[in-house]
GROMACS .gro file of C-alpha atoms in nm:
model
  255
    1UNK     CA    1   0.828  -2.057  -6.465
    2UNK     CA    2   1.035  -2.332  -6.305
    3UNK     CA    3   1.228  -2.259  -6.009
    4UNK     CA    4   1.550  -2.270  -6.228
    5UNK     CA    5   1.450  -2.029  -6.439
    6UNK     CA    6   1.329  -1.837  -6.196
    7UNK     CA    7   1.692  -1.852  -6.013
    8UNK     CA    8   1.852  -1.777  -6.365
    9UNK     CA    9   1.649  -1.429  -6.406
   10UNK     CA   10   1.687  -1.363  -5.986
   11UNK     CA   11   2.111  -1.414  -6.068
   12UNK     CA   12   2.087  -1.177  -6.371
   13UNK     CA   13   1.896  -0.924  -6.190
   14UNK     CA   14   2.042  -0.897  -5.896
   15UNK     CA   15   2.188  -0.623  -5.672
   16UNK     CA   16   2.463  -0.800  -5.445
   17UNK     CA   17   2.455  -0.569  -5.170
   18UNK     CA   18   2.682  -0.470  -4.848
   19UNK     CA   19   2.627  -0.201  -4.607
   20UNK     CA   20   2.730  -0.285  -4.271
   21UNK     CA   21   2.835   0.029  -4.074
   22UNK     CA   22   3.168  -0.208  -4.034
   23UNK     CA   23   3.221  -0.274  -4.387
   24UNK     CA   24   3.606  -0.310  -4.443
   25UNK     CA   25   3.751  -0.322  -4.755
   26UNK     CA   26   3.810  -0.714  -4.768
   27UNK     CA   27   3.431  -0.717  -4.731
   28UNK     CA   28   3.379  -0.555  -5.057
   29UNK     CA   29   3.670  -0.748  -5.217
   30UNK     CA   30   3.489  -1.076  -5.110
   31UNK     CA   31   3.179  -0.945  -5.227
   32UNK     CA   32   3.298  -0.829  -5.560
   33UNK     CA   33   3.454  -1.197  -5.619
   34UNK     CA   34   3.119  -1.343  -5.534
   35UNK     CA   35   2.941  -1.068  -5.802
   36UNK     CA   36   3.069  -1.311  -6.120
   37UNK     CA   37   3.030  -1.699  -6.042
   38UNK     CA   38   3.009  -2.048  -6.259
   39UNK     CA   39   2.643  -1.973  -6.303
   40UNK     CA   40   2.720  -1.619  -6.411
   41UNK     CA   41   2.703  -1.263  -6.331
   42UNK     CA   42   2.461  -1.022  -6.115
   43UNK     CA   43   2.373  -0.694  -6.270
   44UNK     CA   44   2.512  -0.441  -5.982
   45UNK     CA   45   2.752  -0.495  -5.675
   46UNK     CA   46   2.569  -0.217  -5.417
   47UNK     CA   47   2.815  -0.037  -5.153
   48UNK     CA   48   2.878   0.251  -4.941
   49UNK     CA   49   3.016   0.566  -5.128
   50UNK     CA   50   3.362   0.503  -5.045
   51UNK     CA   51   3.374   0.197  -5.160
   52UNK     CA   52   3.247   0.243  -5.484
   53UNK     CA   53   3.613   0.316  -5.672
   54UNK     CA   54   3.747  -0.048  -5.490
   55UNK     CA   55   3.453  -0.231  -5.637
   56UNK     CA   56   3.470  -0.072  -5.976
   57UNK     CA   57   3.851  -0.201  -6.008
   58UNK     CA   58   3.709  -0.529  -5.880
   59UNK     CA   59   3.454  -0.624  -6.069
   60UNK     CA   60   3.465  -0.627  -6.473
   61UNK     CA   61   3.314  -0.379  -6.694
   62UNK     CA   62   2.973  -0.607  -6.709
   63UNK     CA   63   2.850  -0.601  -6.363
   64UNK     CA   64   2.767  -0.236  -6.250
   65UNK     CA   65   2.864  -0.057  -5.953
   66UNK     CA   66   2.574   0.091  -5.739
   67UNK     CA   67   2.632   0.315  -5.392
   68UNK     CA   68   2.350   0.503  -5.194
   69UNK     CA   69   2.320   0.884  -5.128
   70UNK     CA   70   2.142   1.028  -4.820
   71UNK     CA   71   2.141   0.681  -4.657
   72UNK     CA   72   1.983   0.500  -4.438
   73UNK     CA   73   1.753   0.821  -4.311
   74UNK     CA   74   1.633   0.993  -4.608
   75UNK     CA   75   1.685   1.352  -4.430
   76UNK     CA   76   1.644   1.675  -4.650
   77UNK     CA   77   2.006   1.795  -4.610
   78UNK     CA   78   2.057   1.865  -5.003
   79UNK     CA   79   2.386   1.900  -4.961
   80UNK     CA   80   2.520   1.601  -4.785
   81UNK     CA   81   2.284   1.390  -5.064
   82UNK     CA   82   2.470   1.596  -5.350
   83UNK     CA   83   2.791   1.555  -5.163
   84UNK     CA   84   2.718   1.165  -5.158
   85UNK     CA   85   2.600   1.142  -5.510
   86UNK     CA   86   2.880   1.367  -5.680
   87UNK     CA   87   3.149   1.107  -5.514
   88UNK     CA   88   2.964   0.817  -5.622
   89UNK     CA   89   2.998   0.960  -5.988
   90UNK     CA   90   3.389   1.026  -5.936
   91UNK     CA   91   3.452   0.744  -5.827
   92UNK     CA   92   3.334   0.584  -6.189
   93UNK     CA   93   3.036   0.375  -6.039
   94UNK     CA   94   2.711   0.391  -6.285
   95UNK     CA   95   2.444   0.382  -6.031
   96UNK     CA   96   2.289   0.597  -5.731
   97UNK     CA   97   2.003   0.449  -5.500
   98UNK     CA   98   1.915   0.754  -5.305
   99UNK     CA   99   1.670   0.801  -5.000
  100UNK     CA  100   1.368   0.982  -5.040
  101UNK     CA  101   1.327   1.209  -4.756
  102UNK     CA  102   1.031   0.966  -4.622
  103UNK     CA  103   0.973   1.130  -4.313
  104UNK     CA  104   0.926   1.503  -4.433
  105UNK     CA  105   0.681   1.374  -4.694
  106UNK     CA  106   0.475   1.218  -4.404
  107UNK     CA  107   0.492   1.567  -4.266
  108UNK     CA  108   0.339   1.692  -4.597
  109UNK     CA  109   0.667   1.854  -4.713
  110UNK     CA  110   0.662   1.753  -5.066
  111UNK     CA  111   0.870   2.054  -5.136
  112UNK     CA  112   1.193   1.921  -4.963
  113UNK     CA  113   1.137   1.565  -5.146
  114UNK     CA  114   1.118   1.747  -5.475
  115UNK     CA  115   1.416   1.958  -5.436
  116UNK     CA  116   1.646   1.695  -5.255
  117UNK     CA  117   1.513   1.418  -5.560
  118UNK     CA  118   1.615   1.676  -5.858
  119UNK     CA  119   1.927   1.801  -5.694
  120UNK     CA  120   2.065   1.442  -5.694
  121UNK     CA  121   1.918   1.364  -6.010
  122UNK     CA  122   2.135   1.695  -6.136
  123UNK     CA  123   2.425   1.583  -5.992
  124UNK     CA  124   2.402   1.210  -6.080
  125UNK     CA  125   2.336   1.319  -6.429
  126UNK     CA  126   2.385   1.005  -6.686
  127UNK     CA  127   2.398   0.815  -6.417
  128UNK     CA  128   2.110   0.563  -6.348
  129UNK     CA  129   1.934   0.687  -6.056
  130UNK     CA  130   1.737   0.400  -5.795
  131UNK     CA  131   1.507   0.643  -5.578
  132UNK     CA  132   1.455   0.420  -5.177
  133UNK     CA  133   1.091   0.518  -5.099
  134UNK     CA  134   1.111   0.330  -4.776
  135UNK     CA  135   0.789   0.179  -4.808
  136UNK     CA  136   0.796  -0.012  -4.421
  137UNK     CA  137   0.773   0.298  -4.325
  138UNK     CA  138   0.526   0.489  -4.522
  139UNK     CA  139   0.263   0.213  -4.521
  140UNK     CA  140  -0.010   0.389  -4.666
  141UNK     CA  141  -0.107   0.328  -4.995
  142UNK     CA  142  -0.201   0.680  -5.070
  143UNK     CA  143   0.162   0.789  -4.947
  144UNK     CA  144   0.341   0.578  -5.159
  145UNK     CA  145   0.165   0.640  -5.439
  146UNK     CA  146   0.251   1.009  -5.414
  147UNK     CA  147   0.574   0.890  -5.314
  148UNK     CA  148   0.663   0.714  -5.610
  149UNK     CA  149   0.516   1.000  -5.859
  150UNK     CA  150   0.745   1.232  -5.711
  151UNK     CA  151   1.035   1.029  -5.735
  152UNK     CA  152   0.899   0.934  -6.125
  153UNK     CA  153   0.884   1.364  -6.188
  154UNK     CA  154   1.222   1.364  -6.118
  155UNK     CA  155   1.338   1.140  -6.330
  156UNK     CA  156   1.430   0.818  -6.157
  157UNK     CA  157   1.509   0.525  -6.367
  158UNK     CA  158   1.384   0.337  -6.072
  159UNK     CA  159   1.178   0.286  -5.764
  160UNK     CA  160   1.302   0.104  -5.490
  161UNK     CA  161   1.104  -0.051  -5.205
  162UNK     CA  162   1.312  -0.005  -4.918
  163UNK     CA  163   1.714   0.079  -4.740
  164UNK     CA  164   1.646  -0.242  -4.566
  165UNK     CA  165   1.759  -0.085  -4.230
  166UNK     CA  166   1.389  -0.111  -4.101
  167UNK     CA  167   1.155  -0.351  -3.970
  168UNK     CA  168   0.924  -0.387  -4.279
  169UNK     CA  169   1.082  -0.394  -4.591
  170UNK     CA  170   0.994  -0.494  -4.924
  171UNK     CA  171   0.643  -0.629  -4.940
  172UNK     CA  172   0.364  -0.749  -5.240
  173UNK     CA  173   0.178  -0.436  -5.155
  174UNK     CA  174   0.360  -0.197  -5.186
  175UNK     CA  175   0.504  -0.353  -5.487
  176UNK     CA  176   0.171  -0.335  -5.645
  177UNK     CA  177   0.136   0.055  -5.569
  178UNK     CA  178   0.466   0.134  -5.738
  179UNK     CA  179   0.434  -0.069  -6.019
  180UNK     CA  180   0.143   0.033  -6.091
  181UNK     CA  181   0.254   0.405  -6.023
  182UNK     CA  182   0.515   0.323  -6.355
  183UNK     CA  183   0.271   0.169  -6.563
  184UNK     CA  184   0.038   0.486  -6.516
  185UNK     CA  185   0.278   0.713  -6.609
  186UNK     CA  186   0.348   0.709  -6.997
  187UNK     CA  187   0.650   0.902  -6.967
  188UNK     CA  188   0.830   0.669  -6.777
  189UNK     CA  189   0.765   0.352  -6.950
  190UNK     CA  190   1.154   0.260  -6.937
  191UNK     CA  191   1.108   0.308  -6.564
  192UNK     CA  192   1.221  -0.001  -6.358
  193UNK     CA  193   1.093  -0.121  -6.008
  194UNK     CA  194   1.369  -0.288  -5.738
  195UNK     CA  195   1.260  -0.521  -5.480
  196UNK     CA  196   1.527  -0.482  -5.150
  197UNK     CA  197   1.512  -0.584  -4.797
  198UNK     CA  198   1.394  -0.987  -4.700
  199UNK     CA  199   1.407  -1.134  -4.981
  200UNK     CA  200   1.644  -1.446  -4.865
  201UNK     CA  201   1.512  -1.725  -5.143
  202UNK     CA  202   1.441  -1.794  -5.497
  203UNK     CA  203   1.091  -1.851  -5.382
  204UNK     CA  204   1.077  -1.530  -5.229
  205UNK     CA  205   1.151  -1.308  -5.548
  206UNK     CA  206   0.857  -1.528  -5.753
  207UNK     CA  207   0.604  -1.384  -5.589
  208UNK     CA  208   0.806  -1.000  -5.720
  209UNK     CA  209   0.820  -1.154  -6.077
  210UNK     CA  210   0.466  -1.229  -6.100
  211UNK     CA  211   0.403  -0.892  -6.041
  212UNK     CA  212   0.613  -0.734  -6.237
  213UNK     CA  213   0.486  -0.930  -6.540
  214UNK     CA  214   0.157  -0.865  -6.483
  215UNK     CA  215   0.178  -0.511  -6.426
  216UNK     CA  216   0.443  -0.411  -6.695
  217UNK     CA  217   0.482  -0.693  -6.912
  218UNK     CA  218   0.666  -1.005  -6.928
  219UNK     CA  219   0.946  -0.794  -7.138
  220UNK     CA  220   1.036  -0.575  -6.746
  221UNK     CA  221   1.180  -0.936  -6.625
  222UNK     CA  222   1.553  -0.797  -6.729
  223UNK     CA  223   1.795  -0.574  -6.512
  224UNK     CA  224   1.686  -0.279  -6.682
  225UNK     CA  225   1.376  -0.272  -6.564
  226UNK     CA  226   1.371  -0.526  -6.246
  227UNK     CA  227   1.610  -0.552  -5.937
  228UNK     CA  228   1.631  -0.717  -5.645
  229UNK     CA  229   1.833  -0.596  -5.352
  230UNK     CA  230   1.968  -0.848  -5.162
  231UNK     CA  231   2.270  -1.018  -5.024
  232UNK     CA  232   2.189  -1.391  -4.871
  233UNK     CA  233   1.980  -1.444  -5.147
  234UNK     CA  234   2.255  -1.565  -5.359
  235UNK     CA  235   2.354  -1.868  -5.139
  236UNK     CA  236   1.992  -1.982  -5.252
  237UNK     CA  237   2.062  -1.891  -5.578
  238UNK     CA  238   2.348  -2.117  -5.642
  239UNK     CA  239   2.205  -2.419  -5.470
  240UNK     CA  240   1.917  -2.388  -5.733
  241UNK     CA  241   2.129  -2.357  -5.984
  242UNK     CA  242   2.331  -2.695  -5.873
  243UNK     CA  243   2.603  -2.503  -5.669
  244UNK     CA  244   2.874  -2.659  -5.448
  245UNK     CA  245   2.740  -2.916  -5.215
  246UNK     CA  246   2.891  -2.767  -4.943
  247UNK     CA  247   2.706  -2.455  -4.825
  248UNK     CA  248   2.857  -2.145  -5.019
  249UNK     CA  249   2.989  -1.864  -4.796
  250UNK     CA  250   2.801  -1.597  -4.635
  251UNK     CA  251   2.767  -1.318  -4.777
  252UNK     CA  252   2.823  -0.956  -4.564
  253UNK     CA  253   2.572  -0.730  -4.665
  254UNK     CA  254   2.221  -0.558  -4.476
  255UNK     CA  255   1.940  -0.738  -4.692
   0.00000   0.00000   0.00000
């Protein structure tokens, strides 16, 4: 794959993502205006909840809207992650990325992951659902493993790496796990796997496609089954793709 290419399916696949404690709304505006470009569109503008009705006038019908639920810390208040999730659906966005409670299954709580995971899934219902395992933090193999089976049995339609709000975020290893914690599981083989949280180049995400092909098949290189979470990486994007000569604008945004 040439690094064109490679910036083509990065564009199509990508989450352009903002969430800055200080977000304003002429952040999102600016983001949502950067979402659909001459080299074309990315598959989900990501925001906080209460931005997710401003983006979803902003952007057109092609490029989803995505806002998180129990976010940045993953806690095991059910409530406050329904709370977050039923707004995101009001507000006419099509896609939750929730936070595992990480911590409480470090603690060996899988019971409060399980109930926070279907309770969102419940009230995100129709909705596609993006479960954060917040792998930098988890480390272990053997954790997220588990981690990303008990996000799978509750019906996520994908596993994310990471909030990117921590020092380690996305990395090939814990790619692997999750990946191959999909490909395992026959009941989820329209499960997808999202990259978030350093990935700043084309050259960067490569290394996310090669897994991702050879783990679930070429075919999982489309936004229904591959994300990346990022914000910067679109200035890289565009050069590839023979953007502006001037540098484009920065992007706000936490990845």
């Amino acid at each position: 794959m040439d690094t064109q290419q490679a910036a083509r399916i990065a564009l199509a696949c990508l989450d352009l993502t903002s969430l800055n404690d200080g977000d304003t709304q002429a952040d999102v505006i600016a983001l949502c205006a950067r979402a659909h470009g001459l080299h074309g569109t990315v598959a989900a503008v990501c925001v906080w909840p209460r931005f997710a009705a401003l983006a979803r006038r902003e952007l057109p019908a092609g490029i989803a809207v995505a806002a998180v639920a129990n976010f940045p810390d993953g806690g095991a208040d059910i409530a406050r992650a329904v709370r977050d999730a039923r707004a995101i659906v009001e507000a006419g966005a099509q896609e939750v990325d929730v936070v595992l409670p990480f911590a409480h299954l470090m603690q060996g709580d899988e019971r409060a992951v399980a109930d926070l995971l279907g309770a969102v899934r419940q009230a995100c219902d129709g909705l596609v659902l993006k479960v954060i395992l917040e792998t930098g933090v988890l480390v272990d193999e053997a954790l997220i493993a588990r981690a990303s089976q008990l996000a799978l049995d509750a019906g996520a339609d994908f596993l994310k790496t990471s909030t990117g709000k921590t020092p380690i975020s996305a990395t090939p290893a814990a790619a692997t796990v999750m990946l191959k914690a999909i490909a395992a599981d026959p009941r989820h083989a329209h499960v997808g796997f999202k990259a978030s949280g350093g990935i700043r180049t084309v050259a960067d995400v490569t290394v996310y496609f090669a897994l991702v092909e050879q783990i679930l098949g070429v075919q999982a290189l489309s936004p229904k089954r591959f994300r990346i979470g990022a914000s910067s990486l679109l200035n890289d994007i565009e050069t590839v793709l023979g953007g502006s000569s001037a540098t484009p604008p920065s992007v706000p945004g936490t990845y």
